[in-house]
Coordinates of C-alpha atoms in Angstrom, one line a residue:
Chain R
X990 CA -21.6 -7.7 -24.2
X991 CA -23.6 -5.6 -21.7
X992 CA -21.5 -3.0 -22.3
X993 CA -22.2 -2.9 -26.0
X994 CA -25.9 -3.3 -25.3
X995 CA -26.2 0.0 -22.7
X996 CA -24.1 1.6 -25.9
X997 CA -26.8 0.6 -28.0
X998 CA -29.5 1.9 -25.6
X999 CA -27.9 5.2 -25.4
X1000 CA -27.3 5.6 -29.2
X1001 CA -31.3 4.8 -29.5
X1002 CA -32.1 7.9 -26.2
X1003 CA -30.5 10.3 -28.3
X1004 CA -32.4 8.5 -31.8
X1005 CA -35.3 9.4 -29.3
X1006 CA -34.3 12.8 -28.2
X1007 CA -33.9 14.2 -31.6
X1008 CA -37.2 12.4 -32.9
X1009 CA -38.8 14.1 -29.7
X1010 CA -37.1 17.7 -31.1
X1011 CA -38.4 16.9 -34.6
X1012 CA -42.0 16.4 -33.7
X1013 CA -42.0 19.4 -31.7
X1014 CA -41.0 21.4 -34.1
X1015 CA -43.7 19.6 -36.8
X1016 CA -46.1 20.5 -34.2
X1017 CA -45.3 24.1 -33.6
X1018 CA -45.6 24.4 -37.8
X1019 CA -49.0 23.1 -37.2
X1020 CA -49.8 25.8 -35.1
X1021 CA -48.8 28.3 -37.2
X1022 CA -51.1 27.1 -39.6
X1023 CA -54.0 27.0 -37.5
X1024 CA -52.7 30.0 -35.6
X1025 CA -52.8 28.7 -32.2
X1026 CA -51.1 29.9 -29.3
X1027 CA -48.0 27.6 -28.6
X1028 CA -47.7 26.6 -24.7
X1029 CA -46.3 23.5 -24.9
X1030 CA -44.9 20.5 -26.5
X1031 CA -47.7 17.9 -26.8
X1032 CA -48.0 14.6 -24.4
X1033 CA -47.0 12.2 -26.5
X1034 CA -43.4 14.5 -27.0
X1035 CA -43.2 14.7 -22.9
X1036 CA -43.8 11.0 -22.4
X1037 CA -40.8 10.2 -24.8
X1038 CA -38.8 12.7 -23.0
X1039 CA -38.9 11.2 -20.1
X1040 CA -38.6 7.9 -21.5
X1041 CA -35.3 9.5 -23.0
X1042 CA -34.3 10.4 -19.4
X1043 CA -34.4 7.3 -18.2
X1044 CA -32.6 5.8 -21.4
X1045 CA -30.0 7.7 -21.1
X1046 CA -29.3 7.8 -17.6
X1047 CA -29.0 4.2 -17.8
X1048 CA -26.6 4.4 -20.5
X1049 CA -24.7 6.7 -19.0
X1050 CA -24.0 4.5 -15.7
X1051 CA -23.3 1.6 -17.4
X1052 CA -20.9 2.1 -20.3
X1053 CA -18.1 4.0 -18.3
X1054 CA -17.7 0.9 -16.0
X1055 CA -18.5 -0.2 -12.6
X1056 CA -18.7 2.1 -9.5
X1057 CA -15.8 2.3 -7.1
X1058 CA -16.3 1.6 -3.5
X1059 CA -15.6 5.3 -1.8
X1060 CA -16.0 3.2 2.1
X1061 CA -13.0 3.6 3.8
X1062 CA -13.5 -0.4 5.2
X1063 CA -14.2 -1.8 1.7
X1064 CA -12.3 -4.6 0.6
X1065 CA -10.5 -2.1 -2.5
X1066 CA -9.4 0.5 0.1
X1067 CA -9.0 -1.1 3.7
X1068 CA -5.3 -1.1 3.8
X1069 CA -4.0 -4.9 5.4
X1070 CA 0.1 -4.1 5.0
X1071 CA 2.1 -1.3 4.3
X1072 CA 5.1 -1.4 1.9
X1073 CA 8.0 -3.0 3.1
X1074 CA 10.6 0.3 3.1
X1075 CA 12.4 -0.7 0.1
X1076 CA 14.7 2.2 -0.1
X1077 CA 16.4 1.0 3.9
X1078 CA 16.8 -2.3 2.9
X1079 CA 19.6 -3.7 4.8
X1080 CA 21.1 -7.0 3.7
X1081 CA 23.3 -7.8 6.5
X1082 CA 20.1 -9.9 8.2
X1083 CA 19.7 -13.2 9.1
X1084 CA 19.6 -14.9 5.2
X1085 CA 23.3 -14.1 5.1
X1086 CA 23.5 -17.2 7.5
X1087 CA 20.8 -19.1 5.3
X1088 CA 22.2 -18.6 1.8
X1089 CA 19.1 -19.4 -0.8
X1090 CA 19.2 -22.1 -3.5
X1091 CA 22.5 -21.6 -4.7
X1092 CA 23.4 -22.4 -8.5
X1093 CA 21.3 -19.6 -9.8
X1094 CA 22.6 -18.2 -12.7
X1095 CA 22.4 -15.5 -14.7
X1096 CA 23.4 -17.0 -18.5
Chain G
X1496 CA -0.3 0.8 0.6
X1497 CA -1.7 -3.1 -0.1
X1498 CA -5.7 -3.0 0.1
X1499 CA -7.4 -6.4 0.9
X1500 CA -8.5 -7.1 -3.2
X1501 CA -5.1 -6.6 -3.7
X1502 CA -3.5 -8.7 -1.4
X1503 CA -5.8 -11.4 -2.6
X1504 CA -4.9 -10.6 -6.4
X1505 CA -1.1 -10.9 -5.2
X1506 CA -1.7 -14.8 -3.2
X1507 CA -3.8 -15.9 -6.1
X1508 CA -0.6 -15.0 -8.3
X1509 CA 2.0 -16.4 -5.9
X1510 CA 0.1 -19.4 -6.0
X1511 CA 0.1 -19.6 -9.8
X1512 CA 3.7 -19.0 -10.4
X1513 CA 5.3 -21.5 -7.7
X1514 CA 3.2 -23.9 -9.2
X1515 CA 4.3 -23.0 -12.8
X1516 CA 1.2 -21.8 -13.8
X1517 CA 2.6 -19.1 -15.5
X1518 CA 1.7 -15.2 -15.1
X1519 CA 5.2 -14.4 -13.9
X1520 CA 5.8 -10.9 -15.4
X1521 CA 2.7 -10.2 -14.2
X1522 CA 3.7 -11.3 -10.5
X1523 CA 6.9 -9.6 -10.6
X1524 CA 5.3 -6.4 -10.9
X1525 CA 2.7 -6.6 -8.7
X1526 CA 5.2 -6.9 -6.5
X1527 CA 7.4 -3.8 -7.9
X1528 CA 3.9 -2.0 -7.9
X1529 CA 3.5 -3.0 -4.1
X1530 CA 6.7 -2.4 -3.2
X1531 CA 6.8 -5.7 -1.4
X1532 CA 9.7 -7.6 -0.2
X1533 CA 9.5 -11.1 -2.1
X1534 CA 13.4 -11.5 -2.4
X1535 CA 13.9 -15.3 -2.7
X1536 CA 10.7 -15.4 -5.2
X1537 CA 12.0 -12.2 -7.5
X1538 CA 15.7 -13.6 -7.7
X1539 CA 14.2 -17.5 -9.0
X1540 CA 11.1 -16.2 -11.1
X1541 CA 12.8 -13.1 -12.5
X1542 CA 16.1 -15.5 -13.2
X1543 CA 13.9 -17.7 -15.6
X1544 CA 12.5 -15.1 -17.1
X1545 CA 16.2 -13.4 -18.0
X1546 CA 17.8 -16.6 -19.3
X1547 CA 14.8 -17.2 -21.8
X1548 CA 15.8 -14.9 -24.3
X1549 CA 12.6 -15.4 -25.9
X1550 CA 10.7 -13.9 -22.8
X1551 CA 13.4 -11.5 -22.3
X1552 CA 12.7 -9.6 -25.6
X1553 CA 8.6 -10.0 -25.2
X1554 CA 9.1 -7.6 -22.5
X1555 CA 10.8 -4.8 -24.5
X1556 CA 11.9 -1.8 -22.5
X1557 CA 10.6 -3.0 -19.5
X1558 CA 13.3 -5.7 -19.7
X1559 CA 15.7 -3.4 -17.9
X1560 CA 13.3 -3.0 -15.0
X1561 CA 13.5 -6.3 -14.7
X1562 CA 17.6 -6.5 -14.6
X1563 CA 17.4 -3.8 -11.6
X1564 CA 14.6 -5.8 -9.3
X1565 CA 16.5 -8.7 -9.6
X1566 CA 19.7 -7.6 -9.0
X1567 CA 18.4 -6.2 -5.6
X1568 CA 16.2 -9.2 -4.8
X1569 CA 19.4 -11.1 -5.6
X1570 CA 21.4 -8.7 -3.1
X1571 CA 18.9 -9.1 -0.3
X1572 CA 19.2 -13.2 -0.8
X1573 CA 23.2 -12.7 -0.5
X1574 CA 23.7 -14.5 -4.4
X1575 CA 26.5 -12.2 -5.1
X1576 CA 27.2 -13.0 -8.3
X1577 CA 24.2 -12.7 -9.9
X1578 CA 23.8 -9.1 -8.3
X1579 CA 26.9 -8.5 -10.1
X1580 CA 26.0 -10.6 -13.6
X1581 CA 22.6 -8.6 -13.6
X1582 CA 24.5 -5.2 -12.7
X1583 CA 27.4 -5.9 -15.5
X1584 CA 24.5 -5.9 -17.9
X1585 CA 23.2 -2.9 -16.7
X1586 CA 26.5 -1.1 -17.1
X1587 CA 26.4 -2.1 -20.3
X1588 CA 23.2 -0.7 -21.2
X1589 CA 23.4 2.6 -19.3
X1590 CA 27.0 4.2 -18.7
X1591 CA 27.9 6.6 -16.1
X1592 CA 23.6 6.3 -14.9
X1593 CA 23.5 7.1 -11.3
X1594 CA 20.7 4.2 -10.9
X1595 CA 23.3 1.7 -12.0
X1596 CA 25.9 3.5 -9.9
X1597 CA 23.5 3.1 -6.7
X1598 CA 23.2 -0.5 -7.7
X1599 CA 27.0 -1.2 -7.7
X1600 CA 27.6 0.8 -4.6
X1601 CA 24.5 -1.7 -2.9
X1602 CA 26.9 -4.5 -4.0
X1603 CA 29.5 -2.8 -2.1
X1604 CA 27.0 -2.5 0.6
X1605 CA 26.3 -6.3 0.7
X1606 CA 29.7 -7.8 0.2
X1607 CA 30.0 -5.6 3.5
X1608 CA 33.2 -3.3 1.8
X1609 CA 31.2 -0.3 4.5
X1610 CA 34.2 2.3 3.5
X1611 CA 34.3 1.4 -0.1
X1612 CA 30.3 1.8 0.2
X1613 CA 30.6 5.0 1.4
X1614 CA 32.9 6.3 -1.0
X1615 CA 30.8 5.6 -3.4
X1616 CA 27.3 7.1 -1.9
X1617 CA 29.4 10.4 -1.4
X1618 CA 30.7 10.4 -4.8
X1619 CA 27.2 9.9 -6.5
X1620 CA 26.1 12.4 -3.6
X1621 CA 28.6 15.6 -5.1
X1622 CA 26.9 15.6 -8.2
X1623 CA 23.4 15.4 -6.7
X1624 CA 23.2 16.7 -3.0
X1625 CA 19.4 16.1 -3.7
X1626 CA 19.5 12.7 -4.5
X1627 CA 16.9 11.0 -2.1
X1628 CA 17.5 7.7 -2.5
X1629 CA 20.7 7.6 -1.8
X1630 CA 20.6 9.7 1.5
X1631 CA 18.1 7.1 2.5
X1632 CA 20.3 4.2 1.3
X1633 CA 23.0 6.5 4.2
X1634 CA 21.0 6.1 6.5
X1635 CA 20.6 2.2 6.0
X1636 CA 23.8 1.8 5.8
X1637 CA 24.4 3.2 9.3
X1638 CA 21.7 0.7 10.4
X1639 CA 23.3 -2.0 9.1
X1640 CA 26.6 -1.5 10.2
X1641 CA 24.4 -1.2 13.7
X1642 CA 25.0 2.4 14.3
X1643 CA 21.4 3.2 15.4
X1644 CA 22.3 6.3 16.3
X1645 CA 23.9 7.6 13.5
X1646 CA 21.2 6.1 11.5
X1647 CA 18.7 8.3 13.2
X1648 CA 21.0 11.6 13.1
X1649 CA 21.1 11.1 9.3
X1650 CA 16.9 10.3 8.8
X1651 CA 16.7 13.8 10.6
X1652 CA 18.9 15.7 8.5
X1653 CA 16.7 14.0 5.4
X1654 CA 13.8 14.7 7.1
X1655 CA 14.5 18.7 7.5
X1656 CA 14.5 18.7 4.0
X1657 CA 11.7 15.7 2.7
X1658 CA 9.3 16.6 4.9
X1659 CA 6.5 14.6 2.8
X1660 CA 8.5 11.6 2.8
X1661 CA 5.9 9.3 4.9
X1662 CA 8.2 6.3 4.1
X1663 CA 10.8 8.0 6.3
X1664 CA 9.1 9.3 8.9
X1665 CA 7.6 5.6 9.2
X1666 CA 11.2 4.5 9.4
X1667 CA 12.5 6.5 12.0
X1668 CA 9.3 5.5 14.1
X1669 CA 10.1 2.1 13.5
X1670 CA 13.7 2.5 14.8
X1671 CA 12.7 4.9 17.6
X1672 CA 10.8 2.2 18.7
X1673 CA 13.5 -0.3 18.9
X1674 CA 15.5 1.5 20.9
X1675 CA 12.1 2.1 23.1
X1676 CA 12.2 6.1 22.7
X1677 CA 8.4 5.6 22.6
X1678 CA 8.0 9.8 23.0
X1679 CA 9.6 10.6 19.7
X1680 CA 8.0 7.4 18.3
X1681 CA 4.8 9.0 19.2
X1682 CA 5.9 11.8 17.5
X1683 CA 6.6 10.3 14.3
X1684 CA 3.4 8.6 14.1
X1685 CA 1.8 11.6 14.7
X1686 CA 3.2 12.9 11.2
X1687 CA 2.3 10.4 10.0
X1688 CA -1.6 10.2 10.6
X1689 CA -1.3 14.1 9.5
X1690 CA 0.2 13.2 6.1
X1691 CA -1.6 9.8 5.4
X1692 CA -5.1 9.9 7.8
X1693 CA -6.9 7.6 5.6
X1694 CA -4.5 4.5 6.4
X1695 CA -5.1 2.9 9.3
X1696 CA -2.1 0.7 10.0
X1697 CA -0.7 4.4 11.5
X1698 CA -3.6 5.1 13.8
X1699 CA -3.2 1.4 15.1
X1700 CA 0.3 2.1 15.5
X1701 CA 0.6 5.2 17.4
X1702 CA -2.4 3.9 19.2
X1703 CA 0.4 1.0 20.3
X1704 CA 3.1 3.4 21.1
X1705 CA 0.5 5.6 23.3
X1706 CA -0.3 2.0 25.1
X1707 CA 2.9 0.9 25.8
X1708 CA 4.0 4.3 27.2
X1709 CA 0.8 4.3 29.8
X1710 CA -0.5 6.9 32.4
X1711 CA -4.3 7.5 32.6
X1712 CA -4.2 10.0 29.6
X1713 CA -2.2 8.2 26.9
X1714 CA -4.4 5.3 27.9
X1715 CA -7.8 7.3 26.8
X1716 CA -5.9 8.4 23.4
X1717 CA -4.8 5.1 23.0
X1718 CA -8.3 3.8 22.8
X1719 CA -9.8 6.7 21.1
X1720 CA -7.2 5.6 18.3
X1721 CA -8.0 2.2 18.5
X1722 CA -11.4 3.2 17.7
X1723 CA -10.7 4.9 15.2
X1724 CA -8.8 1.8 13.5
X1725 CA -12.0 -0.1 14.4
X1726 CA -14.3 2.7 12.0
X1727 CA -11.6 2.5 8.8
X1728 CA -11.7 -1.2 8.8
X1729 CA -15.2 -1.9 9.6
X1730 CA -14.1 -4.3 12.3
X1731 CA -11.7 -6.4 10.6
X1732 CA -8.7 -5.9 12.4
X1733 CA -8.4 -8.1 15.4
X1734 CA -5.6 -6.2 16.8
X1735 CA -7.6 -3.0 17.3
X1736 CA -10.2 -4.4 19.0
X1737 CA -7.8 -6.3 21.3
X1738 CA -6.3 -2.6 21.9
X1739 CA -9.9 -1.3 23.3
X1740 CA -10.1 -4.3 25.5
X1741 CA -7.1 -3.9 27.1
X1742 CA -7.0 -0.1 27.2
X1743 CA -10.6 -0.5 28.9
X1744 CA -8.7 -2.9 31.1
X1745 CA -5.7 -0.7 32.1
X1746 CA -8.0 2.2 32.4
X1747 CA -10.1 0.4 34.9
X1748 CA -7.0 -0.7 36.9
X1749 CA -6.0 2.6 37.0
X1750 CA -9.5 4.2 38.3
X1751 CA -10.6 1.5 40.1
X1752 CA -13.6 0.7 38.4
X1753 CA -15.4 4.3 38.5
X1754 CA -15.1 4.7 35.1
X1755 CA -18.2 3.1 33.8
X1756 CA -18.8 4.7 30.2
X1757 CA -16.0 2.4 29.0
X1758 CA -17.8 -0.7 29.3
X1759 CA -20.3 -0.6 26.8
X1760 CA -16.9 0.3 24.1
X1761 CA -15.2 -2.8 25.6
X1762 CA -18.0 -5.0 25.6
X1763 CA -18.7 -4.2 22.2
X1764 CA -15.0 -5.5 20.7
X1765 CA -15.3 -8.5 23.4
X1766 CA -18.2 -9.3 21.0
X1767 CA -16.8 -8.8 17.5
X1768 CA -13.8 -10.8 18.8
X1769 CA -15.8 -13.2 19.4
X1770 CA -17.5 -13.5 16.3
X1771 CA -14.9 -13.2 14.3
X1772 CA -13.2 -16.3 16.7
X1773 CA -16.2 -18.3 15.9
X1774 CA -16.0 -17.6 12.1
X1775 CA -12.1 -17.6 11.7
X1776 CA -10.7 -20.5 14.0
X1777 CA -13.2 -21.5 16.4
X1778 CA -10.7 -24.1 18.6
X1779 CA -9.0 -20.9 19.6
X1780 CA -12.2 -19.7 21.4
X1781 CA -12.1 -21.1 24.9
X1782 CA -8.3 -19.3 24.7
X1783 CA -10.5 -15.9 23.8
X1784 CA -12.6 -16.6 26.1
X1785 CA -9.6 -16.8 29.2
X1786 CA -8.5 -13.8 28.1
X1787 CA -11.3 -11.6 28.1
X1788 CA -12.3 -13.0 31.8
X1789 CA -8.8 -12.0 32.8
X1790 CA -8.7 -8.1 31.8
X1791 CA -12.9 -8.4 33.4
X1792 CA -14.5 -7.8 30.7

């Protein structure tokens, strides 16, 4: 559910960005007509920039998923216990002398 | 390597399947994925899952898998003839595989047929001198039959060649320390922090070894490595911090008290340990508390 909604968001930033492209380009027509010098975009198109910035970076954090702790004491990467060493298993140990549930079959 | 969320994930799932919650698949590979040694609960959870053969063919391919974990679990908890049921099938499956060949010559292994055993590993050997697991199965063999020091001669010849093999090296570390040949023990564990530094069940371990073999100079590495333990787990392992205190201790023995800069170090885990005492099992406290007088802390 959040996830679809910072989707949405980020489909509206870039809605926004080309909007913001559109008007600037509408202005700079207007200019030609009454043959001003173009030196910038106008306020209104930097405001929604900006607002388009923060969109988007917000979309952009959340919809890829969480962060992942890079702390070498976190609870994802503090190792407790190492493998056991699967590969020198030895089975001549003490559950020879304790034989488990027996009457296990394999039908 | 087992991180804490994961251990966690794997008791939650424990708990779930011996009560019958369900989720056994799932268990069963955590603890493939783990590499854990769960024998006794792999041979009864994986056995109902075989003889449903309506859960059997929901797993698909991964059915197989399944045949081969059990087969060992049912190897390590001495129930022969399910080994051999589960191995039959196998066969059945897969002819002439060398995984299935390995398996049969671990039932050789474990009806304790050593020669027979051999025979087999050498055979499966010729047509792949390359063959890890079976050079390290060699070298388990020799430990089982209690021939430490063939066991080690072999890990050294596998070594020469799998260099990277941390599992090994962790291995021969373990059995060097059996047989109290702490030096090349040290050794191995120094390989070991080179190849894996991030882990720090190896820095607690060599820091161990250093301990236990004493003198003023191991004693300072020793706690430099306990230290070290201390800043990858935040604190949380109680052994480490025991390791500074009684490294402190030793030290101090040994220099009669002129070495002050270790107390603050010292003083420091005396307090953690205590904390964590007071948060974990707080009737055990006046028993910390002993301790910590006696090493004068």
């Amino acid at each position: 559910m959040a996830k679809s909604m910072s989707f949405v968001v980020g489909v509206i930033a870039v809605l926004m960005l080309l909007h913001a492209a559109y008007s600037t380009i509408q202005y700079r027509a207007l200019l030609k007509i009454t043959e001003d010098e173009f030196s910038g975009p106008p306020f209104e198109v930097l405001l929604e920039l900006a607002l388009v910035l923060v969109l988007s970076l917000f979309a952009g954090l959340t919809v890829p998923g969480n962060f992942r702790s890079i702390l070498p004491d976190s609870d994802e990467n503090r190792v407790v216990s190492l493998p056991a060493n699967m590969n020198f298993m030895i089975f001549n140990h003490r559950g020879k002398a304790f034989p488990t549930e027996t009457g296990l079959k394999l039908n | 390597m087992v991180s804490k969320t994961e251990e966690s994930q794997l008791q939650q799932l424990e708990n779930q399947v011996e009560n019958g919650g369900g989720g056994v698949w799932e268990y069963l590979s955590l603890v493939r994925k783990l590499k854990l040694r769960r024998s006794d609960k792999v041979l009864k959870h994986g056995l109902t899952l075989l003889n449903d053969p309506k859960k059997r063919s929901a797993l698909g391919a991964d059915e197989w898998t399944l045949y081969e974990q059990v087969a060992i679990a049912a190897l390590d908890c001495q129930c022969l003839d399910v080994a051999k049921d589960c191995i039959k099938v196998l066969q059945k499956k897969f002819q002439d595989s060398k995984r299935v060949g390995r398996l049969e010559a671990m039932l050789l292994e474990a009806k304790g047929s050593w020669a027979e055993a051999e025979k087999a590993y050498s055979s499966l050997l010729e047509d792949n001198p390359l063959d890890q697991v079976i050079s390290m199965r060699r070298v388990a063999m020799a430990k089982a039959r209690g021939d430490i020091l063939a066991a080690i001669d072999w890990l050294n010849k596998y070594l020469e060649i799998f260099m990277a093999d941390h599992d090994a090296w962790r291995e021969l570390a373990e059995i060097y320390v059996s047989l109290q040949m702490y030096k090349q023990a040290a050794f191995c564990y120094e390989e070991l922090i080179l190849s894996q530094p991030m882990i720090p069940l190896h820095h607690l371990a060599y820091a161990d070894v250093l301990y236990t073999i004493g003198g003023i100079e191991n004693l300072q590495t020793a706690k430099k490595y306990y230290a070290s333990t201390i800043e990858l787990t935040g604190g949380k392992n109680v052994r480490a911090l025991f390791g500074v205190c009684l490294c402190t201790s030793a030290i101090g023995q040994l220099t009669k008290g002129r070495n002050n800069e270790d107390k603050e170090i010292s003083g420091l885990a005396a307090k953690a340990l205590e904390k964590d005492y007071k948060q974990n099992s707080p009737e055990k406290l006046d028993l910390l508390a002993s301790t910590l007088k006696t090493l004068k802390l």
